[in-house]
Tab-separated table of C-alpha atoms in Angstrom:
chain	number	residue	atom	x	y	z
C	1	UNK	CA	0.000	0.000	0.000
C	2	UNK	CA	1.556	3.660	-0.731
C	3	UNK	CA	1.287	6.294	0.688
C	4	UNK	CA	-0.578	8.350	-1.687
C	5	UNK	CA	-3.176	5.543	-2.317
C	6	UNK	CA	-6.700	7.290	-3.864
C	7	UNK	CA	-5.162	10.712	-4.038
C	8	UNK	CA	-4.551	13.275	-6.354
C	9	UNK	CA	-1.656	15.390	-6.949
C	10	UNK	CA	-0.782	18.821	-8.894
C	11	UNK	CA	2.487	20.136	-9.511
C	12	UNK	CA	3.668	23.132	-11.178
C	13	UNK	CA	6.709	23.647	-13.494
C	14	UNK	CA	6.063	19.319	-13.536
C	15	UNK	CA	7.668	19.219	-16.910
C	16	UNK	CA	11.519	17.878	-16.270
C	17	UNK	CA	14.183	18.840	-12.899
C	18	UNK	CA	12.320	18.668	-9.067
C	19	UNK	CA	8.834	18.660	-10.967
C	20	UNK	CA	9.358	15.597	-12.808
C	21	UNK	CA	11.015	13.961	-10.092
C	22	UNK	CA	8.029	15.041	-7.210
C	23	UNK	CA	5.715	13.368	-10.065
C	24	UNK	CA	7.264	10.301	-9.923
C	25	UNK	CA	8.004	10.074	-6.619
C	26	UNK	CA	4.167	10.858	-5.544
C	27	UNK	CA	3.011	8.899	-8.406
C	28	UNK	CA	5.019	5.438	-7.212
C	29	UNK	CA	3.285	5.986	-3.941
C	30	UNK	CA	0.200	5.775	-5.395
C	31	UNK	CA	-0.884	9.273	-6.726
C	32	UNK	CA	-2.473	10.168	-9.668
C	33	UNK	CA	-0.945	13.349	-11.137
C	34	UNK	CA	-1.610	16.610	-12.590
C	35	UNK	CA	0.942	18.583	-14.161
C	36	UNK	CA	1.223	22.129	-15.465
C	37	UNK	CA	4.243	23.864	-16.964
C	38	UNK	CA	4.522	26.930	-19.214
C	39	UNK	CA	6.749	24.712	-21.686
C	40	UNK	CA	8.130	28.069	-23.537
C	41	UNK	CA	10.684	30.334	-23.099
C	42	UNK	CA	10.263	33.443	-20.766
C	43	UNK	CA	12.123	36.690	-22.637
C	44	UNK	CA	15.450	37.673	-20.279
C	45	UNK	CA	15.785	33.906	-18.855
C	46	UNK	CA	19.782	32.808	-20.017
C	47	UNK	CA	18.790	29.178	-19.524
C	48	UNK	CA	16.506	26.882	-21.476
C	49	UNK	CA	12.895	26.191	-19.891
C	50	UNK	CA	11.268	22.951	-20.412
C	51	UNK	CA	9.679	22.439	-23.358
C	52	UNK	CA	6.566	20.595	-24.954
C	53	UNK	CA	8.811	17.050	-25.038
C	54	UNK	CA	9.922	17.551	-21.512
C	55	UNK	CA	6.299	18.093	-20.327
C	56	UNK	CA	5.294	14.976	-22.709
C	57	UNK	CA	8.250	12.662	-21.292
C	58	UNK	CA	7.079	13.665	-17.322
C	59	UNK	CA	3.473	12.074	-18.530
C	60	UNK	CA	5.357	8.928	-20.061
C	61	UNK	CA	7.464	8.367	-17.086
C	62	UNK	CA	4.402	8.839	-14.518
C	63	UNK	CA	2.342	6.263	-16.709
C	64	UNK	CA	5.071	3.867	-16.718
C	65	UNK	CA	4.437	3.575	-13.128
C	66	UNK	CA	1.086	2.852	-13.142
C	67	UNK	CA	-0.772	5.758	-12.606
C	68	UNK	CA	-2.773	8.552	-14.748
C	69	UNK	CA	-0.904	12.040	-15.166
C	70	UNK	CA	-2.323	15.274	-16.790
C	71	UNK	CA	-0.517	17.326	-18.435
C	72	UNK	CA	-0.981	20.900	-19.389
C	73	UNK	CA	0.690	23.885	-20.937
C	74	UNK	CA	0.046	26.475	-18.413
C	75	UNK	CA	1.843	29.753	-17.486
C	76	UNK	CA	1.433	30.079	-13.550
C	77	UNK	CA	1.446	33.970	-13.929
C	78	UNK	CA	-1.996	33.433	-15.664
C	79	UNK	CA	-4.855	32.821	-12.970
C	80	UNK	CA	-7.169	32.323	-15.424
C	81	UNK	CA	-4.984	29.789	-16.952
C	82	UNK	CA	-4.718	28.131	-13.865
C	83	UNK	CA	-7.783	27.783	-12.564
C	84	UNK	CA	-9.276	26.287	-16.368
C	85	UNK	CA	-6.821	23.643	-16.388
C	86	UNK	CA	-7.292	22.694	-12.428
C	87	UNK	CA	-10.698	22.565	-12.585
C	88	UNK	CA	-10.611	20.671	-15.856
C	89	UNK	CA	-8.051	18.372	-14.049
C	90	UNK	CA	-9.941	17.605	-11.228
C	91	UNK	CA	-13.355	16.815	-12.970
C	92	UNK	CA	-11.721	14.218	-14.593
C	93	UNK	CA	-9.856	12.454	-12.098
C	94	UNK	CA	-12.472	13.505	-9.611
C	95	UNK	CA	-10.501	15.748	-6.619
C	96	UNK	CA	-7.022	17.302	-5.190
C	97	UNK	CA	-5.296	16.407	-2.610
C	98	UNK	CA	-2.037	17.454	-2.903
C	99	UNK	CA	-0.533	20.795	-4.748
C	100	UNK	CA	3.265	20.937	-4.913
C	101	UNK	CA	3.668	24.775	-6.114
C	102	UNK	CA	7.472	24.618	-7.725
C	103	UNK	CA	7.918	26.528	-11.019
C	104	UNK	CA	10.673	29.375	-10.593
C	105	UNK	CA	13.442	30.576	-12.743
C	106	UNK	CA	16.554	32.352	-11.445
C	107	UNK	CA	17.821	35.872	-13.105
C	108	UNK	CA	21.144	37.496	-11.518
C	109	UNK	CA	20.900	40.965	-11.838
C	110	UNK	CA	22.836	43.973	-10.254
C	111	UNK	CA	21.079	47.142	-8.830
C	112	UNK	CA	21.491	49.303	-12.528
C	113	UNK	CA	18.360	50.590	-14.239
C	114	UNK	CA	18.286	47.524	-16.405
C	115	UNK	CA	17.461	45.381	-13.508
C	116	UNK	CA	14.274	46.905	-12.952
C	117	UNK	CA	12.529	44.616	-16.096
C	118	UNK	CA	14.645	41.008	-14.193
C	119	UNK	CA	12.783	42.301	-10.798
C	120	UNK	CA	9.251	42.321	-12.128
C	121	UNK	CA	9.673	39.033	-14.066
C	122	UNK	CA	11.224	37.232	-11.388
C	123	UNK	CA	8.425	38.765	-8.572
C	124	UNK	CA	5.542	37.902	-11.083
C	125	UNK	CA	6.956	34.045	-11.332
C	126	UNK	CA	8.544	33.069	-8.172
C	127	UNK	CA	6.078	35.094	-5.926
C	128	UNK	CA	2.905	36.134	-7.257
C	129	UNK	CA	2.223	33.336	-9.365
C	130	UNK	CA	2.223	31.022	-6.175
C	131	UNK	CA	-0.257	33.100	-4.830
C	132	UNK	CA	-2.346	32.708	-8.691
C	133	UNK	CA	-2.239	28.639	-8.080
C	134	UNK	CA	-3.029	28.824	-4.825
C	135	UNK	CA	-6.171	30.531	-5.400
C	136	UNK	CA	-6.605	28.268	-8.272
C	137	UNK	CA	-6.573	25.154	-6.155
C	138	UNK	CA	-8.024	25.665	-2.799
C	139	UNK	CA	-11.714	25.300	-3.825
C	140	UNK	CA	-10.756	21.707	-4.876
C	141	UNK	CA	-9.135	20.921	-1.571
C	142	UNK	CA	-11.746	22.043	0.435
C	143	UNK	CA	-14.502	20.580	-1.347
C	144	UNK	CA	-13.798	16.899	-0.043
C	145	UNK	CA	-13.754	17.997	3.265
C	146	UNK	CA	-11.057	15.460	3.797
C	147	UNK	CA	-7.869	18.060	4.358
C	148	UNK	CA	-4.574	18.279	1.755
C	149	UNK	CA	-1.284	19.651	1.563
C	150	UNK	CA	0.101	22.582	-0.353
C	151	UNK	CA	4.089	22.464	-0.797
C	152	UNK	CA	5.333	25.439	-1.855
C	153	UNK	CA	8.800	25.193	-3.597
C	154	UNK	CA	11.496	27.814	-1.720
C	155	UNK	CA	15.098	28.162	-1.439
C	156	UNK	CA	18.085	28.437	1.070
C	157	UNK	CA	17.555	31.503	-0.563
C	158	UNK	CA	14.166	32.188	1.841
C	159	UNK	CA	16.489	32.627	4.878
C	160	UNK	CA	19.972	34.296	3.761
C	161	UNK	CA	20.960	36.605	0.949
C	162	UNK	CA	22.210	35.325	-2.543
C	163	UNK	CA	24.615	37.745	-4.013
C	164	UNK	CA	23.255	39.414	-7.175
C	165	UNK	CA	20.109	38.016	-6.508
C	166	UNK	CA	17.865	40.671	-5.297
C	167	UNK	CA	14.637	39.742	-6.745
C	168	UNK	CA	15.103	36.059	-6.338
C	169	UNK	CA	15.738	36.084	-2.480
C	170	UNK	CA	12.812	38.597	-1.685
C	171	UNK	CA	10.830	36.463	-3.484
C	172	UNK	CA	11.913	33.128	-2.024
C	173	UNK	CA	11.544	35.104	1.699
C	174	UNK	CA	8.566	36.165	0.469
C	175	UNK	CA	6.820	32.773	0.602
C	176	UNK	CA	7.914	32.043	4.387
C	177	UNK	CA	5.275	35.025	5.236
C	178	UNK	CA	2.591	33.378	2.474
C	179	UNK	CA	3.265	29.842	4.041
C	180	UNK	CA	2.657	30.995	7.212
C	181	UNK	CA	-0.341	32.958	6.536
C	182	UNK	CA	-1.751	29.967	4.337
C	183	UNK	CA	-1.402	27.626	7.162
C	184	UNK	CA	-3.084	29.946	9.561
C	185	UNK	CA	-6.152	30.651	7.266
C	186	UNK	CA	-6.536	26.658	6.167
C	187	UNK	CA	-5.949	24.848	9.630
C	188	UNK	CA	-9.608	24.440	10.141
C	189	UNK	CA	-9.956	22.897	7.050
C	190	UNK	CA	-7.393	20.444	7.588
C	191	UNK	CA	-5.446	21.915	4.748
C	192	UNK	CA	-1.488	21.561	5.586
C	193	UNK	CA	0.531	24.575	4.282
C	194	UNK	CA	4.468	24.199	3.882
C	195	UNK	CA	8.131	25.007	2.353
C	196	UNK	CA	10.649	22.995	1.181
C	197	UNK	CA	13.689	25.091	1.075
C	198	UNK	CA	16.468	23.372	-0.995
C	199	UNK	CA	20.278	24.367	-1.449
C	200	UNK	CA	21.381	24.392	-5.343
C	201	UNK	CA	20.054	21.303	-7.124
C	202	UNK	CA	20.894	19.757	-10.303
C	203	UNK	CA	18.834	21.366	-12.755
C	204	UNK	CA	19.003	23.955	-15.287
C	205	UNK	CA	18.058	26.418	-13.179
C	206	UNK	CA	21.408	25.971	-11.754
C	207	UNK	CA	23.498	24.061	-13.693
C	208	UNK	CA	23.729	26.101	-17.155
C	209	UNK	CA	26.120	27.858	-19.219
C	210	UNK	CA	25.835	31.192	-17.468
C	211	UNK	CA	26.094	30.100	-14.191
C	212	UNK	CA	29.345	28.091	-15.264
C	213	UNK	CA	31.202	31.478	-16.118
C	214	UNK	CA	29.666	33.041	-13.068
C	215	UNK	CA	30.954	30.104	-10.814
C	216	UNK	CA	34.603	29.961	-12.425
C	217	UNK	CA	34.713	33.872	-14.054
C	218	UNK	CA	38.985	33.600	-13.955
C	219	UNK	CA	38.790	30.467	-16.569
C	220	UNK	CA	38.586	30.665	-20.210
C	221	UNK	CA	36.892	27.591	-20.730
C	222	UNK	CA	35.066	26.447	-17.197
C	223	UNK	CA	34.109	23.253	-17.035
C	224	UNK	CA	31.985	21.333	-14.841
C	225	UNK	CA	34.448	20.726	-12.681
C	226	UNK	CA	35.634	24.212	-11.709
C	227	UNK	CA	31.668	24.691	-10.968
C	228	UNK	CA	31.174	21.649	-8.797
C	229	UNK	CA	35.036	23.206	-7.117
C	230	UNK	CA	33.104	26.539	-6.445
C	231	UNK	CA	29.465	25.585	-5.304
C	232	UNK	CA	30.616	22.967	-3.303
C	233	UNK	CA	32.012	25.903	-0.840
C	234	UNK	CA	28.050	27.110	-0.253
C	235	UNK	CA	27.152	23.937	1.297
C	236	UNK	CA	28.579	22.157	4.842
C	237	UNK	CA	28.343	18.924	3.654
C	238	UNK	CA	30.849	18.277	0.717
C	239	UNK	CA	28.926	18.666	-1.920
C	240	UNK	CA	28.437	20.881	-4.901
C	241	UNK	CA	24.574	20.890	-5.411
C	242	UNK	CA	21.842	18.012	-4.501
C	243	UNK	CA	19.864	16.060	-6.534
C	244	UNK	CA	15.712	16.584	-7.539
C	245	UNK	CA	15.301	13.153	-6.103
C	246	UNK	CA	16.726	14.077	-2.949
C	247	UNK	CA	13.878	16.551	-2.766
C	248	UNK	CA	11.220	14.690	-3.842
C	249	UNK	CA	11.636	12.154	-0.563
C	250	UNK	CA	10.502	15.524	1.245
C	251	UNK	CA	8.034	16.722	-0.799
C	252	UNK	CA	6.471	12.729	-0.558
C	253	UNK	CA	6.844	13.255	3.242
C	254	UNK	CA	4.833	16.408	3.623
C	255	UNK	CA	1.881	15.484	1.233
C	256	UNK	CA	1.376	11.998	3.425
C	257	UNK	CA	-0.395	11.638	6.418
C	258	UNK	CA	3.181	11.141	7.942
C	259	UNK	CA	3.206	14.806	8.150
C	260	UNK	CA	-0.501	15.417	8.910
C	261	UNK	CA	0.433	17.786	12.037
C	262	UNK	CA	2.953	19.231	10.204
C	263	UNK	CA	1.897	22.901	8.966
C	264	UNK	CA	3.521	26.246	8.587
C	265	UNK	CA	7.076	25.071	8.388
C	266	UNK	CA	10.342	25.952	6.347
C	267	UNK	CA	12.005	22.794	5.446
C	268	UNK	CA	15.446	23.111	4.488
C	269	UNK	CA	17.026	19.998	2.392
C	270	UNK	CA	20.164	22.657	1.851
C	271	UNK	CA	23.556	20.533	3.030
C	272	UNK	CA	23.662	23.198	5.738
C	273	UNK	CA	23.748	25.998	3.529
C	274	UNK	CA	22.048	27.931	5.681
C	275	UNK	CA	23.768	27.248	8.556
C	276	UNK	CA	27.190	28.746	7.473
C	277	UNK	CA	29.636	29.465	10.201
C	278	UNK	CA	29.582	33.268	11.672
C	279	UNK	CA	30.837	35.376	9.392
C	280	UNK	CA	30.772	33.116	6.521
C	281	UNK	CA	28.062	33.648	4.026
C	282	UNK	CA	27.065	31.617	1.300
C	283	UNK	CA	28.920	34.382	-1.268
C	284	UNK	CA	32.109	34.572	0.540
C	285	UNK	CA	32.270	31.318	0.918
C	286	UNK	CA	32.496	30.458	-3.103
C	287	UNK	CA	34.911	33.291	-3.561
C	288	UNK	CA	37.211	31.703	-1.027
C	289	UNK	CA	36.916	28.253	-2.682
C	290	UNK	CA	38.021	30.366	-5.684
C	291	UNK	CA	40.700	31.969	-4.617
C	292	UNK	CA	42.302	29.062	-3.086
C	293	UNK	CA	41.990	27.352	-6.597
C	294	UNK	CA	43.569	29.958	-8.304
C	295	UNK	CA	46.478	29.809	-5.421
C	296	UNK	CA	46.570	26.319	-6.350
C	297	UNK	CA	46.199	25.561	-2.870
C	298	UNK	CA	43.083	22.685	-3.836
């Protein structure tokens, strides 16, 4: 028996990285699966986003399992949007249970004029548009009057500053105060309302081109390597970034009835990012691990 037997999961940005792996991992606990993903390029992101074959091979991979998935092209910054495809979603596998909330992109950006444009796109995405699927959703978990969970996707980035990363931390600290308010306002509807708050994992959002240069700026011709060398220095265990899996076995926790008195948390899964010696943040941290490469002292 798993432990998502006869319920009914939704996760955003579902198409490939931590959504495709919280699919899978909810799905071979017994879930049936909805997943939404805007499967296009956002103008100003320096990575690719997932496209339509990514959000097709999620729905291949959760059917090899055993279980139905859902898939729809859906931009999370659209409430409309949202709430057709939800409630189009649950009339045909017949109610939610579960909504793990985890699209985001990451933008660097300095404090120039030209930032101003990164700021808005990155608030609209990784802040507001949680609030547009939670709105979307709720109705559906209320109306079986049996409880849910809603996971909301953070960062290490919710409790400490990332360098160059204005936009991206106030909107990852910005859903600690929505969690919190969520789980205050849905207690009495049994309605569980947490973060997951992950250090750098391996996806694109991370692991890309640009962030290769930023990582290793002194080299010609980074490679992996000199990233993992760098980002390993932001965590305390020794470790450059985590994997999606490694986040899914949380996200599975949270939406069980393991965690049914859990509510209103911060989870981090971060390798003790966040729990940097004094006086060592995150930042310094990989510039020391760079400077002692360059030394030649690793």
């Amino acid at each position: 028996m798993g432990k998502m037997d006869g319920k009914v999961a939704l996760i955003t940005g579902g198409a490939r990285g931590q959504g495709r792996a919280h699919a899978i991992r909810l799905a071979e606990e017994g879930a049936d699966i909805i997943i939404t993903d805007i499967a296009e390029q956002i103008d100003g992101v320096h990575y690719p986003l997932a496209d339509d074959a990514d959000l097709a091979e999620t729905t291949k991979l959760v059917e090899e399992v055993g279980r139905r998935c859902l898939s729809f092209k859906a931009d999370a910054r659209d409430a409309k949007r949202m709430q057709e495809v939800t409630d189009q979603a649950v009339a045909e596998l017949g109610r939610l249970d579960t909504v793990v909330i985890n699209h985001g992109i990451g933008l660097p950006h300095g404090t120039d004029r030209d930032s101003v444009d990164i700021w808005d796109t990155v608030i609209a995405t990784n802040l507001s548009a949680v609030w547009r699927t939670v709105v979307a959703t709720i109705p559906h978990l209320k109306a079986h009057g049996d409880g849910g969970s809603i996971i909301v996707t953070g960062s290490a980035a919710s409790l400490v500053a990332i360098f160059n990363n204005a936009a991206y931390t106030a909107a990852k600290h910005g859903l600690i105060g929505l969690v919190k308010c969520l789980a205050a306002d849905l207690a009495q509807d049994w309605i569980r309302v947490n973060a997951i708050l992950p250090t750098n994992v391996n996806t694109k959002l991370f692991v890309n081109d640009y962030n290769l240069k930023r990582f290793a700026p002194a080299k010609a011709n980074p490679t992996i390597d000199d990233m993992k060398f760098a980002a390993q220095s932001l965590n305390l265990q020794p470790i450059p970034w985590i994997e999606p899996e490694d986040v899914a076995h949380s996200v599975l926790f949270l939406a069980s009835d393991e965690a049914k008195y859990i509510t209103g948390i911060a989870l981090p899964v971060d390798a003790g990012m966040t729990t940097q010696p004094p006086g060592i943040t995150p930042h310094m941290g990989a510039r020391i691990g760079e400077l002692e490469y360059l030394l030649g002292q690793k």
